[in-house]
Short mmCIF file of C-alpha atoms in Angstrom, two decimals:
data_model
loop_
_atom_site.label_atom_id
_atom_site.label_comp_id
_atom_site.label_asym_id
_atom_site.label_seq_id
_atom_site.Cartn_x
_atom_site.Cartn_y
_atom_site.Cartn_z
CA UNK T 22 21.13 -8.56 8.75
CA UNK T 23 20.34 -5.04 9.91
CA UNK T 24 20.36 -4.59 13.57
CA UNK T 25 18.55 -1.85 15.50
CA UNK T 26 19.16 -1.48 19.24
CA UNK T 27 17.25 0.52 21.94
CA UNK T 28 18.61 1.67 25.30
CA UNK T 29 17.47 1.20 27.83
CA UNK T 30 15.33 -1.95 27.56
CA UNK T 31 13.44 -1.23 30.75
CA UNK T 32 13.06 1.96 32.82
CA UNK T 33 11.20 2.92 35.84
CA UNK T 34 10.80 6.59 36.73
CA UNK T 35 8.83 8.76 39.06
CA UNK T 36 5.99 10.84 37.88
CA UNK T 37 7.13 14.35 36.73
CA UNK T 38 10.60 13.24 35.67
CA UNK T 39 11.87 12.94 32.01
CA UNK T 40 13.18 9.79 30.33
CA UNK T 41 15.26 9.51 27.19
CA UNK T 42 15.15 6.48 25.07
CA UNK T 43 17.84 5.89 22.38
CA UNK T 44 17.31 4.08 19.11
CA UNK T 45 20.42 3.14 17.10
CA UNK T 46 21.03 1.50 13.73
CA UNK T 47 24.16 -0.46 14.36
CA UNK T 48 25.26 -1.60 10.81
CA UNK T 49 23.50 0.78 8.55
CA UNK T 50 22.61 4.43 8.07
CA UNK T 51 18.88 5.35 8.57
CA UNK T 52 17.63 8.69 7.28
CA UNK T 53 14.24 7.85 8.67
CA UNK T 54 13.23 6.30 11.88
CA UNK T 55 9.77 5.75 13.30
CA UNK T 56 8.75 5.60 16.89
CA UNK T 57 5.70 3.38 17.79
CA UNK T 58 3.86 2.82 21.02
CA UNK T 59 2.46 -0.57 22.01
CA UNK T 60 -0.22 -0.83 24.67
CA UNK T 61 -0.69 -4.15 26.54
CA UNK T 62 -2.38 -6.66 24.11
CA UNK T 63 -2.73 -4.12 21.52
CA UNK T 64 -1.10 -3.28 18.31
CA UNK T 65 1.64 -0.71 17.48
CA UNK T 66 0.53 2.88 16.95
CA UNK T 67 2.75 5.14 15.13
CA UNK T 68 3.77 8.18 17.27
CA UNK T 69 6.12 10.10 14.94
CA UNK T 70 8.42 9.97 12.06
CA UNK T 71 11.96 10.98 12.77
CA UNK T 72 14.06 12.38 9.81
CA UNK T 73 17.79 12.98 10.20
CA UNK T 74 18.48 16.77 10.28
CA UNK T 75 14.94 17.99 10.41
CA UNK T 76 11.94 18.20 12.77
CA UNK T 77 9.99 15.12 13.49
CA UNK T 78 6.50 14.67 12.13
CA UNK T 79 4.00 13.68 14.75
CA UNK T 80 0.81 11.76 14.37
CA UNK T 81 -2.46 13.38 15.35
CA UNK T 82 -2.99 13.23 19.05
CA UNK T 83 0.59 12.86 20.00
CA UNK T 84 1.88 15.93 21.92
CA UNK T 85 5.13 16.98 20.36
CA UNK T 86 6.17 18.94 23.55
CA UNK T 87 5.72 15.90 25.59
CA UNK T 88 7.45 13.36 23.36
CA UNK T 89 10.59 15.19 22.09
CA UNK T 90 12.32 13.45 19.15
CA UNK T 91 15.76 14.27 18.04
CA UNK T 92 17.40 12.58 15.11
CA UNK T 93 20.84 14.00 15.39
CA UNK T 94 22.80 11.62 13.19
CA UNK T 95 22.12 8.88 10.55
CA UNK T 96 22.37 6.21 13.23
CA UNK T 97 20.77 7.70 16.22
CA UNK T 98 17.23 8.95 17.16
CA UNK T 99 16.16 9.71 20.71
CA UNK T 100 12.69 9.91 22.21
CA UNK T 101 12.45 11.95 25.42
CA UNK T 102 9.33 11.55 27.46
CA UNK T 103 9.05 14.76 29.44
CA UNK T 104 7.19 15.26 32.73
CA UNK T 105 6.19 11.56 32.55
CA UNK T 106 2.87 10.44 34.05
CA UNK T 107 1.60 6.99 34.86
CA UNK T 108 -0.48 6.98 31.69
CA UNK T 109 2.80 7.25 29.67
CA UNK T 110 3.65 3.76 30.86
CA UNK T 111 3.96 1.68 27.70
CA UNK T 112 6.20 -0.22 25.42
CA UNK T 113 8.07 2.05 23.06
CA UNK T 114 9.42 0.69 19.85
CA UNK T 115 11.60 2.27 17.15
CA UNK T 116 12.20 1.13 13.64
CA UNK T 117 14.82 2.30 11.15
CA UNK T 118 14.67 2.45 7.31
CA UNK T 119 17.99 2.08 5.46
CA UNK T 120 19.13 4.99 3.43
CA UNK T 121 18.74 3.14 0.13
CA UNK T 122 15.91 4.84 -1.85
CA UNK T 123 14.39 1.50 -2.92
CA UNK T 124 14.13 0.12 0.45
CA UNK T 125 10.70 -0.12 2.07
CA UNK T 126 11.75 -2.50 4.70
CA UNK T 127 12.01 -1.41 8.37
CA UNK T 128 14.05 -2.92 11.09
CA UNK T 129 12.74 -2.89 14.57
CA UNK T 130 14.44 -2.36 17.78
CA UNK T 131 13.75 -4.53 20.78
CA UNK T 132 11.60 -2.05 22.52
CA UNK T 133 11.72 -0.08 25.75
CA UNK T 134 9.34 -0.87 28.69
CA UNK T 135 8.57 2.44 30.50
CA UNK T 136 6.95 2.31 33.83
CA UNK T 137 5.97 5.61 35.50
CA UNK T 138 5.15 5.36 39.24
CA UNK O 24 -5.21 6.66 5.15
CA UNK O 25 -4.79 2.95 5.15
CA UNK O 26 -6.12 0.57 7.68
CA UNK O 27 -5.56 -3.03 8.33
CA UNK O 28 -8.03 -5.67 9.84
CA UNK O 29 -7.02 -8.90 11.42
CA UNK O 30 -10.14 -10.91 12.07
CA UNK O 31 -8.78 -13.59 14.49
CA UNK O 32 -7.77 -12.10 17.81
CA UNK O 33 -6.88 -15.35 19.56
CA UNK O 34 -6.38 -18.69 17.88
CA UNK O 35 -5.62 -21.96 19.63
CA UNK O 36 -4.44 -24.90 17.62
CA UNK O 37 -2.84 -28.32 18.32
CA UNK O 38 0.56 -29.07 16.97
CA UNK O 39 0.56 -30.24 13.31
CA UNK O 40 -2.74 -28.44 12.69
CA UNK O 41 -2.82 -26.12 9.80
CA UNK O 42 -2.98 -22.34 10.19
CA UNK O 43 -4.50 -19.51 8.38
CA UNK O 44 -4.67 -15.99 9.82
CA UNK O 45 -6.74 -13.44 7.98
CA UNK O 46 -5.65 -9.97 7.11
CA UNK O 47 -7.46 -7.36 5.10
CA UNK O 48 -6.33 -3.85 4.27
CA UNK O 49 -7.95 -0.70 3.01
CA UNK O 50 -6.06 1.69 0.79
CA UNK O 51 -6.72 3.08 -2.64
CA UNK O 52 -3.23 2.70 -4.11
CA UNK O 53 -0.41 0.33 -4.43
CA UNK O 54 0.85 -1.18 -1.10
CA UNK O 55 3.66 -3.14 0.40
CA UNK O 56 2.38 -5.94 2.77
CA UNK O 57 4.17 -7.53 5.75
CA UNK O 58 3.60 -10.13 8.38
CA UNK O 59 5.69 -9.78 11.60
CA UNK O 60 5.88 -12.15 14.57
CA UNK O 61 6.49 -11.32 18.20
CA UNK O 62 7.48 -14.12 20.45
CA UNK O 63 6.89 -13.74 24.13
CA UNK O 64 9.34 -11.17 25.48
CA UNK O 65 11.01 -10.64 22.25
CA UNK O 66 10.97 -7.94 19.53
CA UNK O 67 9.16 -7.90 16.26
CA UNK O 68 10.72 -10.07 13.51
CA UNK O 69 9.74 -10.03 9.96
CA UNK O 70 8.15 -13.22 8.74
CA UNK O 71 7.73 -12.28 5.13
CA UNK O 72 6.86 -9.33 2.79
CA UNK O 73 5.24 -8.68 -0.46
CA UNK O 74 6.19 -5.74 -2.72
CA UNK O 75 5.47 -6.89 -6.18
CA UNK O 76 5.53 -9.98 -8.42
CA UNK O 77 4.31 -13.48 -7.48
CA UNK O 78 1.46 -12.94 -5.06
CA UNK O 79 2.30 -16.12 -3.18
CA UNK O 80 5.30 -15.29 -0.90
CA UNK O 81 7.25 -17.62 1.21
CA UNK O 82 8.82 -16.49 4.39
CA UNK O 83 10.92 -17.95 7.16
CA UNK O 84 9.97 -20.93 9.37
CA UNK O 85 7.61 -22.43 6.91
CA UNK O 86 5.21 -19.50 6.64
CA UNK O 87 3.68 -18.26 3.37
CA UNK O 88 1.10 -15.61 2.42
CA UNK O 89 -0.90 -14.96 -0.57
CA UNK O 90 -1.89 -11.46 -1.85
CA UNK O 91 -5.29 -11.35 -3.42
CA UNK O 92 -5.60 -7.88 -4.83
CA UNK O 93 -9.24 -8.17 -5.55
CA UNK O 94 -10.09 -9.06 -1.99
CA UNK O 95 -7.57 -6.56 -0.50
CA UNK O 96 -6.24 -9.62 1.54
CA UNK O 97 -2.87 -10.98 2.60
CA UNK O 98 -3.56 -14.08 4.56
CA UNK O 99 -0.83 -15.92 6.44
CA UNK O 100 -0.61 -19.67 6.20
CA UNK O 101 1.44 -22.55 7.56
CA UNK O 102 0.60 -26.21 6.82
CA UNK O 103 1.66 -27.59 10.25
CA UNK O 104 2.18 -25.51 13.31
CA UNK O 105 4.66 -26.28 16.11
CA UNK O 106 4.58 -25.37 19.84
CA UNK O 107 7.38 -22.93 19.04
CA UNK O 108 5.05 -20.93 16.71
CA UNK O 109 3.20 -19.58 19.88
CA UNK O 110 3.45 -15.92 19.51
CA UNK O 111 1.65 -12.67 18.43
CA UNK O 112 1.34 -12.14 14.66
CA UNK O 113 0.86 -8.80 13.11
CA UNK O 114 -0.07 -7.89 9.53
CA UNK O 115 1.07 -4.50 8.35
CA UNK O 116 0.85 -2.29 5.23
CA UNK O 117 2.62 0.70 3.88
CA UNK O 118 1.92 2.68 0.75
CA UNK O 119 4.27 1.84 -2.14
CA UNK O 120 5.64 5.39 -2.29
CA UNK O 121 8.44 6.78 -0.27
CA UNK O 122 9.53 5.79 3.21
CA UNK O 123 6.29 5.51 5.14
CA UNK O 124 5.50 4.15 8.47
CA UNK O 125 3.72 0.86 8.78
CA UNK O 126 0.09 0.58 9.67
CA UNK O 127 -0.48 -2.48 11.86
CA UNK O 128 -3.37 -4.72 12.39
CA UNK O 129 -4.59 -5.36 15.92
CA UNK O 130 -2.63 -8.60 16.04
CA UNK O 131 -3.53 -12.27 16.44
CA UNK O 132 -2.37 -14.21 19.40
CA UNK O 133 -1.60 -17.76 18.38
CA UNK O 134 -1.44 -20.43 20.99
CA UNK O 135 -0.13 -23.95 19.95
CA UNK O 136 -0.82 -26.73 22.44
CA UNK O 137 1.50 -29.67 22.44
#
């Protein structure tokens, strides 16, 4: 089956620093990737849609200058949390959609636990 | 915009009991429906999905769900749960047009007691 990886799985950083999270589709090409955020005991909330070769589309309330998304290739999207603060601590999950036009299925990465101290 | 409601936030069952988790969605057009499971410490896994056709869909690990269009519902069922089914269950929906992000319900935490 389709596999999506995320790196790192856990990261602890100091307030004010930036952190980059990678999302890779390992055995398929993904023209679209999504970034979600999951708060403790809460559901997943969509942050942004990442399209290869174009700017990401952010959901209302998500600061695009704070959460930088780059979809540089058909197998890689990165999320950079800039000037991180403790309130950015969360579980970040990406998903990837195969490039087949008829596919609606998303494949999820294992998530990245970010802790900002 | 679409929305998803999961009515049961926390369900506790004994092994061998039957399970039904409710899911209702709100959207004016055609949708694709999904149930995902998240075991403790693990990532989301697809249990089953509905795109079109037979409204009763069967998924992995003995789970099934029924799409009732008139009720905007997609309830998840399993006749006999096991301790290993302890997990968080999420219902999700996406419009049946283009590659759209999933809208998730709030999740139901299932705890199965041995």
